[in-house]
PDB file of C-alpha atoms in Angstrom:
ATOM      1  CA  MET A   1      -3.370 -34.433  22.163  1.00  0.00           C
ATOM      2  CA  THR A   2      -6.737 -33.141  23.363  1.00  0.00           C
ATOM      3  CA  ILE A   3      -6.586 -30.065  25.563  1.00  0.00           C
ATOM      4  CA  ALA A   4      -9.361 -28.917  27.875  1.00  0.00           C
ATOM      5  CA  PHE A   5      -9.135 -25.150  27.569  1.00  0.00           C
ATOM      6  CA  ALA A   6     -11.408 -24.423  30.526  1.00  0.00           C
ATOM      7  CA  PRO A   7      -9.201 -22.567  33.025  1.00  0.00           C
ATOM      8  CA  PRO A   8      -8.853 -23.963  36.566  1.00  0.00           C
ATOM      9  CA  THR A   9     -10.176 -21.766  39.348  1.00  0.00           C
ATOM     10  CA  SER A  10      -6.968 -21.676  41.396  1.00  0.00           C
ATOM     11  CA  GLU A  11      -3.828 -19.619  40.699  1.00  0.00           C
ATOM     12  CA  PRO A  12      -1.742 -21.091  37.861  1.00  0.00           C
ATOM     13  CA  TRP A  13       1.617 -20.616  39.581  1.00  0.00           C
ATOM     14  CA  THR A  14       3.313 -19.710  42.833  1.00  0.00           C
ATOM     15  CA  GLY A  15       4.638 -16.151  42.968  1.00  0.00           C
ATOM     16  CA  ASN A  16       7.771 -14.815  44.657  1.00  0.00           C
ATOM     17  CA  HIS A  17       7.904 -11.803  46.983  1.00  0.00           C
ATOM     18  CA  ASN A  18       7.625  -9.477  43.986  1.00  0.00           C
ATOM     19  CA  GLY A  19       4.654 -11.354  42.576  1.00  0.00           C
ATOM     20  CA  TRP A  20       6.660 -12.793  39.680  1.00  0.00           C
ATOM     21  CA  PRO A  21       5.614 -16.319  38.643  1.00  0.00           C
ATOM     22  CA  MET A  22       8.052 -18.990  39.849  1.00  0.00           C
ATOM     23  CA  ILE A  23       8.381 -21.501  37.017  1.00  0.00           C
ATOM     24  CA  PRO A  24      10.503 -24.697  37.016  1.00  0.00           C
ATOM     25  CA  PRO A  25      12.738 -25.089  33.923  1.00  0.00           C
ATOM     26  CA  PRO A  26      11.357 -27.405  31.206  1.00  0.00           C
ATOM     27  CA  GLU A  27      13.950 -30.024  32.097  1.00  0.00           C
ATOM     28  CA  GLY A  28      13.014 -29.823  35.780  1.00  0.00           C
ATOM     29  CA  GLY A  29      14.787 -28.284  38.716  1.00  0.00           C
ATOM     30  CA  LYS A  30      14.421 -25.335  41.046  1.00  0.00           C
ATOM     31  CA  PRO A  31      11.723 -22.796  40.021  1.00  0.00           C
ATOM     32  CA  GLU A  32      13.012 -19.459  38.774  1.00  0.00           C
ATOM     33  CA  PRO A  33      11.266 -16.088  38.401  1.00  0.00           C
ATOM     34  CA  TYR A  34       9.645 -15.359  35.041  1.00  0.00           C
ATOM     35  CA  MET A  35       8.751 -11.803  34.062  1.00  0.00           C
ATOM     36  CA  ARG A  36       5.188 -10.897  33.247  1.00  0.00           C
ATOM     37  CA  MET A  37       4.621 -10.883  29.485  1.00  0.00           C
ATOM     38  CA  SER A  38       2.963  -7.480  29.788  1.00  0.00           C
ATOM     39  CA  LYS A  39       6.088  -6.035  31.416  1.00  0.00           C
ATOM     40  CA  ILE A  40       8.453  -7.314  28.729  1.00  0.00           C
ATOM     41  CA  ALA A  41       6.130  -5.955  26.040  1.00  0.00           C
ATOM     42  CA  LYS A  42       6.619  -2.456  27.487  1.00  0.00           C
ATOM     43  CA  TYR A  43      10.406  -2.696  27.645  1.00  0.00           C
ATOM     44  CA  LEU A  44      11.044  -1.032  24.281  1.00  0.00           C
ATOM     45  CA  GLY A  45       8.328   1.578  24.717  1.00  0.00           C
ATOM     46  CA  ASP A  46       8.707   5.267  25.451  1.00  0.00           C
ATOM     47  CA  THR A  47       7.205   5.777  28.919  1.00  0.00           C
ATOM     48  CA  PHE A  48       7.816   9.534  29.122  1.00  0.00           C
ATOM     49  CA  THR A  49       4.195  10.568  28.518  1.00  0.00           C
ATOM     50  CA  LEU A  50       2.854   8.026  31.019  1.00  0.00           C
ATOM     51  CA  GLU A  51       5.401   9.082  33.634  1.00  0.00           C
ATOM     52  CA  GLN A  52       4.470  12.740  33.188  1.00  0.00           C
ATOM     53  CA  TRP A  53       0.802  11.869  33.616  1.00  0.00           C
ATOM     54  CA  GLY A  54       1.613   9.977  36.815  1.00  0.00           C
ATOM     55  CA  LYS A  55       3.480  12.951  38.236  1.00  0.00           C
ATOM     56  CA  ARG A  56       0.562  15.242  37.472  1.00  0.00           C
ATOM     57  CA  GLN A  57      -1.824  12.854  39.228  1.00  0.00           C
ATOM     58  CA  VAL A  58       0.319  12.915  42.366  1.00  0.00           C
ATOM     59  CA  VAL A  59       0.358  16.731  42.338  1.00  0.00           C
ATOM     60  CA  LEU A  60      -3.429  16.892  41.962  1.00  0.00           C
ATOM     61  CA  GLY A  61      -3.895  14.325  44.714  1.00  0.00           C
ATOM     62  CA  MET A  62      -1.664  16.238  47.111  1.00  0.00           C
ATOM     63  CA  ALA A  63      -3.786  19.324  46.488  1.00  0.00           C
ATOM     64  CA  GLU A  64      -6.823  17.360  47.668  1.00  0.00           C
ATOM     65  CA  ARG A  65      -5.243  15.926  50.814  1.00  0.00           C
ATOM     66  CA  ASP A  66      -3.811  18.302  53.421  1.00  0.00           C
ATOM     67  CA  ASP A  67      -2.959  15.307  55.602  1.00  0.00           C
ATOM     68  CA  LEU A  68      -0.647  13.944  52.897  1.00  0.00           C
ATOM     69  CA  VAL A  69       1.084  17.308  52.564  1.00  0.00           C
ATOM     70  CA  LEU A  70       1.658  17.361  56.341  1.00  0.00           C
ATOM     71  CA  LEU A  71       2.911  13.774  56.331  1.00  0.00           C
ATOM     72  CA  ALA A  72       5.295  14.581  53.474  1.00  0.00           C
ATOM     73  CA  LYS A  73       6.690  17.574  55.364  1.00  0.00           C
ATOM     74  CA  ALA A  74       7.323  15.315  58.365  1.00  0.00           C
ATOM     75  CA  SER A  75       9.267  12.840  56.218  1.00  0.00           C
ATOM     76  CA  THR A  76      12.894  12.749  55.140  1.00  0.00           C
ATOM     77  CA  PRO A  77      14.401  11.425  51.888  1.00  0.00           C
ATOM     78  CA  GLU A  78      15.350   8.277  53.814  1.00  0.00           C
ATOM     79  CA  ASP A  79      11.676   7.496  54.537  1.00  0.00           C
ATOM     80  CA  LYS A  80      11.339   5.778  51.177  1.00  0.00           C
ATOM     81  CA  GLN A  81       8.490   3.446  52.025  1.00  0.00           C
ATOM     82  CA  ARG A  82       6.451   6.218  53.631  1.00  0.00           C
ATOM     83  CA  LEU A  83       7.023   8.529  50.667  1.00  0.00           C
ATOM     84  CA  ASN A  84       6.021   5.751  48.274  1.00  0.00           C
ATOM     85  CA  ASP A  85       2.837   5.279  50.277  1.00  0.00           C
ATOM     86  CA  ILE A  86       2.112   9.025  50.248  1.00  0.00           C
ATOM     87  CA  ALA A  87       2.558   9.111  46.480  1.00  0.00           C
ATOM     88  CA  LYS A  88       0.203   6.142  46.056  1.00  0.00           C
ATOM     89  CA  GLN A  89      -2.451   7.713  48.277  1.00  0.00           C
ATOM     90  CA  ALA A  90      -2.129  11.007  46.400  1.00  0.00           C
ATOM     91  CA  SER A  91      -2.519   9.218  43.086  1.00  0.00           C
ATOM     92  CA  ASP A  92      -5.602   7.430  44.415  1.00  0.00           C
ATOM     93  CA  ALA A  93      -7.016  10.737  45.642  1.00  0.00           C
ATOM     94  CA  ALA A  94      -6.742  12.075  42.092  1.00  0.00           C
ATOM     95  CA  LYS A  95      -8.850   9.095  40.972  1.00  0.00           C
ATOM     96  CA  SER A  96      -6.065   7.853  38.717  1.00  0.00           C
ATOM     97  CA  ASN A  97      -7.321   4.289  39.213  1.00  0.00           C
ATOM     98  CA  THR A  98     -10.834   5.076  38.020  1.00  0.00           C
ATOM     99  CA  LYS A  99     -10.249   4.157  34.368  1.00  0.00           C
ATOM    100  CA  ALA A 100      -8.420   0.985  35.369  1.00  0.00           C
ATOM    101  CA  ASN A 101     -11.347  -0.074  37.565  1.00  0.00           C
ATOM    102  CA  ILE A 102     -13.844   0.637  34.802  1.00  0.00           C
ATOM    103  CA  GLY A 103     -11.652  -1.326  32.396  1.00  0.00           C
ATOM    104  CA  THR A 104     -11.624  -4.309  34.767  1.00  0.00           C
ATOM    105  CA  ALA A 105     -15.421  -4.140  35.046  1.00  0.00           C
ATOM    106  CA  LEU A 106     -15.811  -4.017  31.255  1.00  0.00           C
ATOM    107  CA  HIS A 107     -13.515  -7.035  30.909  1.00  0.00           C
ATOM    108  CA  THR A 108     -15.763  -8.932  33.311  1.00  0.00           C
ATOM    109  CA  PHE A 109     -18.917  -7.877  31.485  1.00  0.00           C
ATOM    110  CA  THR A 110     -17.495  -8.943  28.098  1.00  0.00           C
ATOM    111  CA  ASP A 111     -16.869 -12.389  29.601  1.00  0.00           C
ATOM    112  CA  ARG A 112     -20.524 -12.564  30.567  1.00  0.00           C
ATOM    113  CA  VAL A 113     -21.680 -11.321  27.173  1.00  0.00           C
ATOM    114  CA  ASP A 114     -19.584 -14.085  25.580  1.00  0.00           C
ATOM    115  CA  ASP A 115     -21.463 -16.523  27.818  1.00  0.00           C
ATOM    116  CA  GLY A 116     -24.815 -15.218  26.578  1.00  0.00           C
ATOM    117  CA  MET A 117     -25.689 -12.354  28.913  1.00  0.00           C
ATOM    118  CA  ASP A 118     -27.861  -9.649  27.347  1.00  0.00           C
ATOM    119  CA  PRO A 119     -25.889  -6.351  27.296  1.00  0.00           C
ATOM    120  CA  ALA A 120     -29.128  -4.639  28.350  1.00  0.00           C
ATOM    121  CA  GLU A 121     -28.351  -5.935  31.850  1.00  0.00           C
ATOM    122  CA  VAL A 122     -25.230  -3.762  32.035  1.00  0.00           C
ATOM    123  CA  PRO A 123     -25.700  -0.499  33.971  1.00  0.00           C
ATOM    124  CA  GLU A 124     -25.592   2.822  32.166  1.00  0.00           C
ATOM    125  CA  PRO A 125     -23.521   4.586  30.920  1.00  0.00           C
ATOM    126  CA  TYR A 126     -21.567   1.496  29.766  1.00  0.00           C
ATOM    127  CA  ARG A 127     -24.434  -0.525  28.293  1.00  0.00           C
ATOM    128  CA  ALA A 128     -23.679   0.846  24.829  1.00  0.00           C
ATOM    129  CA  ASP A 129     -20.066  -0.359  25.145  1.00  0.00           C
ATOM    130  CA  LEU A 130     -21.179  -3.943  25.688  1.00  0.00           C
ATOM    131  CA  ILE A 131     -23.700  -3.785  22.855  1.00  0.00           C
ATOM    132  CA  ALA A 132     -20.890  -2.525  20.609  1.00  0.00           C
ATOM    133  CA  TYR A 133     -18.633  -5.370  21.790  1.00  0.00           C
ATOM    134  CA  ARG A 134     -21.259  -8.025  21.077  1.00  0.00           C
ATOM    135  CA  ASP A 135     -21.999  -6.598  17.637  1.00  0.00           C
ATOM    136  CA  ALA A 136     -18.315  -6.193  16.688  1.00  0.00           C
ATOM    137  CA  ILE A 137     -17.482  -9.798  17.620  1.00  0.00           C
ATOM    138  CA  ALA A 138     -20.478 -11.037  15.620  1.00  0.00           C
ATOM    139  CA  ALA A 139     -19.680  -8.842  12.599  1.00  0.00           C
ATOM    140  CA  ALA A 140     -16.072 -10.077  12.588  1.00  0.00           C
ATOM    141  CA  GLY A 141     -17.248 -13.680  12.620  1.00  0.00           C
ATOM    142  CA  LEU A 142     -15.315 -14.504  15.776  1.00  0.00           C
ATOM    143  CA  GLU A 143     -16.086 -17.470  17.995  1.00  0.00           C
ATOM    144  CA  VAL A 144     -14.668 -17.565  21.521  1.00  0.00           C
ATOM    145  CA  VAL A 145     -12.784 -20.838  22.019  1.00  0.00           C
ATOM    146  CA  ALA A 146     -11.441 -20.087  25.508  1.00  0.00           C
ATOM    147  CA  LYS A 147     -10.890 -17.246  27.964  1.00  0.00           C
ATOM    148  CA  GLU A 148      -8.257 -16.280  30.531  1.00  0.00           C
ATOM    149  CA  LEU A 149      -5.577 -18.839  29.668  1.00  0.00           C
ATOM    150  CA  SER A 150      -2.296 -18.838  31.601  1.00  0.00           C
ATOM    151  CA  VAL A 151       0.907 -19.581  29.696  1.00  0.00           C
ATOM    152  CA  VAL A 152       4.679 -19.620  30.010  1.00  0.00           C
ATOM    153  CA  ASN A 153       7.235 -18.835  27.332  1.00  0.00           C
ATOM    154  CA  ASP A 154      10.604 -20.416  28.084  1.00  0.00           C
ATOM    155  CA  HIS A 155      12.432 -18.604  25.271  1.00  0.00           C
ATOM    156  CA  LEU A 156      11.456 -15.244  26.755  1.00  0.00           C
ATOM    157  CA  LYS A 157      11.360 -16.501  30.365  1.00  0.00           C
ATOM    158  CA  ALA A 158       7.988 -14.828  30.673  1.00  0.00           C
ATOM    159  CA  ALA A 159       4.531 -15.805  31.846  1.00  0.00           C
ATOM    160  CA  GLY A 160       1.082 -14.302  31.732  1.00  0.00           C
ATOM    161  CA  THR A 161      -2.633 -14.749  31.208  1.00  0.00           C
ATOM    162  CA  PHE A 162      -4.338 -13.633  28.017  1.00  0.00           C
ATOM    163  CA  ASP A 163      -7.951 -12.670  27.409  1.00  0.00           C
ATOM    164  CA  ARG A 164      -9.267 -14.846  24.580  1.00  0.00           C
ATOM    165  CA  LEU A 165      -8.672 -17.530  22.024  1.00  0.00           C
ATOM    166  CA  PHE A 166     -10.781 -16.672  18.992  1.00  0.00           C
ATOM    167  CA  ARG A 167     -11.682 -18.906  16.076  1.00  0.00           C
ATOM    168  CA  MET A 168     -12.191 -16.943  12.869  1.00  0.00           C
ATOM    169  CA  THR A 169     -15.210 -18.281  10.993  1.00  0.00           C
ATOM    170  CA  THR A 170     -15.328 -16.087   7.879  1.00  0.00           C
ATOM    171  CA  GLY A 171     -12.965 -14.760   5.223  1.00  0.00           C
ATOM    172  CA  ALA A 172      -9.573 -16.030   4.132  1.00  0.00           C
ATOM    173  CA  ARG A 173      -8.613 -17.001   7.694  1.00  0.00           C
ATOM    174  CA  ALA A 174     -11.757 -19.023   8.399  1.00  0.00           C
ATOM    175  CA  GLY A 175     -10.958 -21.923  10.710  1.00  0.00           C
ATOM    176  CA  GLN A 176      -7.798 -20.363  12.161  1.00  0.00           C
ATOM    177  CA  VAL A 177      -7.469 -19.801  15.903  1.00  0.00           C
ATOM    178  CA  ALA A 178      -5.759 -16.672  17.232  1.00  0.00           C
ATOM    179  CA  VAL A 179      -4.837 -15.100  20.542  1.00  0.00           C
ATOM    180  CA  GLY A 180      -7.112 -12.168  21.346  1.00  0.00           C
ATOM    181  CA  ASP A 181      -6.583  -9.210  23.634  1.00  0.00           C
ATOM    182  CA  LEU A 182      -9.231  -6.765  24.877  1.00  0.00           C
ATOM    183  CA  LYS A 183      -8.186  -3.138  25.348  1.00  0.00           C
ATOM    184  CA  THR A 184     -10.462  -0.563  26.988  1.00  0.00           C
ATOM    185  CA  GLY A 185      -8.146   2.468  26.849  1.00  0.00           C
ATOM    186  CA  GLY A 186      -8.839   5.385  24.551  1.00  0.00           C
ATOM    187  CA  ASP A 187      -5.783   5.152  22.286  1.00  0.00           C
ATOM    188  CA  ASP A 188      -5.319   2.570  19.546  1.00  0.00           C
ATOM    189  CA  LYS A 189      -2.544   4.410  17.690  1.00  0.00           C
ATOM    190  CA  TYR A 190       0.381   2.658  19.384  1.00  0.00           C
ATOM    191  CA  PRO A 191      -0.194  -1.103  19.118  1.00  0.00           C
ATOM    192  CA  HIS A 192       3.473  -2.106  19.535  1.00  0.00           C
ATOM    193  CA  GLY A 193       3.040  -3.303  23.115  1.00  0.00           C
ATOM    194  CA  VAL A 194      -0.046  -5.440  22.526  1.00  0.00           C
ATOM    195  CA  THR A 195       1.462  -6.862  19.323  1.00  0.00           C
ATOM    196  CA  GLN A 196       4.552  -7.976  21.258  1.00  0.00           C
ATOM    197  CA  GLN A 197       2.460  -9.300  24.122  1.00  0.00           C
ATOM    198  CA  THR A 198       0.147 -11.412  21.957  1.00  0.00           C
ATOM    199  CA  ALA A 199       3.139 -12.713  19.980  1.00  0.00           C
ATOM    200  CA  GLY A 200       4.714 -13.888  23.222  1.00  0.00           C
ATOM    201  CA  TYR A 201       1.494 -15.611  24.229  1.00  0.00           C
ATOM    202  CA  ALA A 202       1.071 -17.302  20.846  1.00  0.00           C
ATOM    203  CA  HIS A 203       4.523 -18.928  21.149  1.00  0.00           C
ATOM    204  CA  SER A 204       3.853 -20.245  24.664  1.00  0.00           C
ATOM    205  CA  HIS A 205       2.878 -23.374  26.556  1.00  0.00           C
ATOM    206  CA  LEU A 206      -0.351 -23.542  28.494  1.00  0.00           C
ATOM    207  CA  TYR A 207       0.595 -23.751  32.157  1.00  0.00           C
ATOM    208  CA  HIS A 208      -0.995 -24.585  35.473  1.00  0.00           C
ATOM    209  CA  GLU A 209       0.508 -26.161  38.570  1.00  0.00           C
ATOM    210  CA  ASP A 210      -2.688 -28.204  39.045  1.00  0.00           C
ATOM    211  CA  LYS A 211      -2.088 -29.759  35.613  1.00  0.00           C
ATOM    212  CA  GLY A 212       1.551 -30.576  36.325  1.00  0.00           C
ATOM    213  CA  GLY A 213       2.977 -27.400  34.787  1.00  0.00           C
ATOM    214  CA  ARG A 214       3.242 -27.153  30.993  1.00  0.00           C
ATOM    215  CA  TYR A 215       0.434 -29.048  29.299  1.00  0.00           C
ATOM    216  CA  GLY A 216       0.206 -27.914  25.686  1.00  0.00           C
ATOM    217  CA  TYR A 217       2.250 -25.868  23.194  1.00  0.00           C
ATOM    218  CA  LEU A 218      -0.114 -23.406  21.515  1.00  0.00           C
ATOM    219  CA  PRO A 219       1.386 -23.550  17.985  1.00  0.00           C
ATOM    220  CA  ASP A 220       1.071 -27.359  18.089  1.00  0.00           C
ATOM    221  CA  LEU A 221      -2.571 -26.907  19.098  1.00  0.00           C
ATOM    222  CA  GLY A 222      -3.267 -24.870  15.985  1.00  0.00           C
ATOM    223  CA  VAL A 223      -2.923 -21.361  17.392  1.00  0.00           C
ATOM    224  CA  SER A 224      -1.623 -18.895  14.794  1.00  0.00           C
ATOM    225  CA  THR A 225       1.884 -17.471  15.156  1.00  0.00           C
ATOM    226  CA  GLU A 226       1.226 -15.047  12.290  1.00  0.00           C
ATOM    227  CA  VAL A 227      -1.802 -13.090  13.405  1.00  0.00           C
ATOM    228  CA  ALA A 228      -3.470 -12.102  16.667  1.00  0.00           C
ATOM    229  CA  LEU A 229      -6.512  -9.934  17.326  1.00  0.00           C
ATOM    230  CA  MET A 230      -6.987  -6.788  19.377  1.00  0.00           C
ATOM    231  CA  VAL A 231     -10.534  -5.918  20.394  1.00  0.00           C
ATOM    232  CA  HIS A 232     -10.528  -2.177  21.121  1.00  0.00           C
ATOM    233  CA  LEU A 233     -13.414  -1.168  23.388  1.00  0.00           C
ATOM    234  CA  PRO A 234     -12.705   2.433  24.468  1.00  0.00           C
ATOM    235  CA  GLN A 235     -14.746   2.869  27.623  1.00  0.00           C
ATOM    236  CA  GLY A 236     -17.762   5.122  27.520  1.00  0.00           C
ATOM    237  CA  THR A 237     -17.780   5.595  23.729  1.00  0.00           C
ATOM    238  CA  GLY A 238     -20.255   2.934  22.624  1.00  0.00           C
ATOM    239  CA  THR A 239     -17.809   1.781  19.947  1.00  0.00           C
ATOM    240  CA  CYS A 240     -15.747  -1.360  19.418  1.00  0.00           C
ATOM    241  CA  THR A 241     -13.235  -2.188  16.678  1.00  0.00           C
ATOM    242  CA  VAL A 242     -11.436  -5.452  15.952  1.00  0.00           C
ATOM    243  CA  TYR A 243      -7.855  -5.137  14.680  1.00  0.00           C
ATOM    244  CA  GLU A 244      -5.528  -7.720  13.167  1.00  0.00           C
ATOM    245  CA  LEU A 245      -2.023  -7.740  14.677  1.00  0.00           C
ATOM    246  CA  ASP A 246       1.103  -8.822  12.798  1.00  0.00           C
ATOM    247  CA  ILE A 247       2.713 -11.048  15.407  1.00  0.00           C
ATOM    248  CA  VAL A 248       5.538 -12.121  13.122  1.00  0.00           C
ATOM    249  CA  LYS A 249       6.844  -8.584  13.611  1.00  0.00           C
ATOM    250  CA  GLY A 250       5.641  -8.687  17.218  1.00  0.00           C
ATOM    251  CA  TRP A 251       7.734 -11.779  17.929  1.00  0.00           C
ATOM    252  CA  ALA A 252      10.827 -10.094  16.474  1.00  0.00           C
ATOM    253  CA  LEU A 253      10.198  -7.036  18.650  1.00  0.00           C
ATOM    254  CA  ILE A 254       9.655  -8.893  21.918  1.00  0.00           C
ATOM    255  CA  SER A 255      12.699 -11.094  21.229  1.00  0.00           C
ATOM    256  CA  THR A 256      14.689  -7.884  20.758  1.00  0.00           C
ATOM    257  CA  ALA A 257      13.284  -6.536  24.033  1.00  0.00           C
ATOM    258  CA  VAL A 258      14.532  -9.611  25.895  1.00  0.00           C
ATOM    259  CA  ALA A 259      17.966  -9.294  24.253  1.00  0.00           C
ATOM    260  CA  VAL A 260      18.153  -5.618  25.263  1.00  0.00           C
ATOM    261  CA  LYS A 261      17.121  -6.445  28.824  1.00  0.00           C
ATOM    262  CA  LYS A 262      19.813  -9.114  29.010  1.00  0.00           C
ATOM    263  CA  ALA A 263      22.431  -6.743  27.591  1.00  0.00           C
ATOM    264  CA  MET A 264      21.517  -4.059  30.123  1.00  0.00           C
ATOM    265  CA  GLY A 265      22.316  -6.552  32.871  1.00  0.00           C
ATOM    266  CA  ASP A 266      25.840  -7.163  31.547  1.00  0.00           C
ATOM    267  CA  LYS A 267      28.243  -6.226  34.362  1.00  0.00           C
ATOM    268  CA  SER A 268      31.382  -6.766  32.271  1.00  0.00           C
ATOM    269  CA  LEU A 269      31.220  -3.490  30.345  1.00  0.00           C
ATOM    270  CA  CYS A 270      32.985  -1.472  33.029  1.00  0.00           C
ATOM    271  CA  THR A 271      35.925  -2.815  35.048  1.00  0.00           C
ATOM    272  CA  PRO A 272      38.731  -1.118  37.040  1.00  0.00           C
ATOM    273  CA  TYR A 273      41.490   0.062  34.744  1.00  0.00           C
ATOM    274  CA  GLN A 274      44.777  -1.763  35.119  1.00  0.00           C
ATOM    275  CA  PRO A 275      47.761  -0.652  33.029  1.00  0.00           C
ATOM    276  CA  LYS A 276      49.270  -3.560  31.115  1.00  0.00           C
TER     277      LYS A 276
END
């Protein structure tokens, strides 16, 4: 089977009220919600540090916005939606979205560099980041096969869109094709989430409603289920490093995450006591 990897311009799936992809079962039937692959990949992680950071951002934002403090004082615990909105505005006031926005911009610029744009066209202070990206991809002997591919994984009941398909052109893996993920955060010491995420992608079907749903199983198309690649481009540092991810272990971890999630939904563990 020949697959055209070029992604369609429209959305790959219809979402429900929570934004979860609604995917028909492989055998046909009523669409059901699939989790985002990125969400499942975080299921086993320790979120304490991130949660603490989020709380601090809200506190800092409240200190900047007297109007939010007044609105909070006028609210009651029952005003859940209003309080959620206050917290979001406070977080925004603390510029907690700044790094995410820069990361999105860098993702877009790397796409353009892949298409031949000169990194010198990128505004300072992030020009050095894009030069580092271009040089790291070239030094690793990586060829971009496709970008922004949407997939579904029926075993995990998950869906998502991943950054790259890379073909490795040098070394022992020359000729192999691997899922690639671009990370622009500062920390590369905890790769468990991205390893799970790329493993889930590598075991998936390409998917788009415009193409009739599932239209190609990545392992059958030659995509590796043993190794994926993480391109770490920490914003504002002018450095870029390519890492190899062990997605055999990643697949075991994300499969465990799904099993844990299913077990946590078991309602039969606690029932009213009835003497026998």
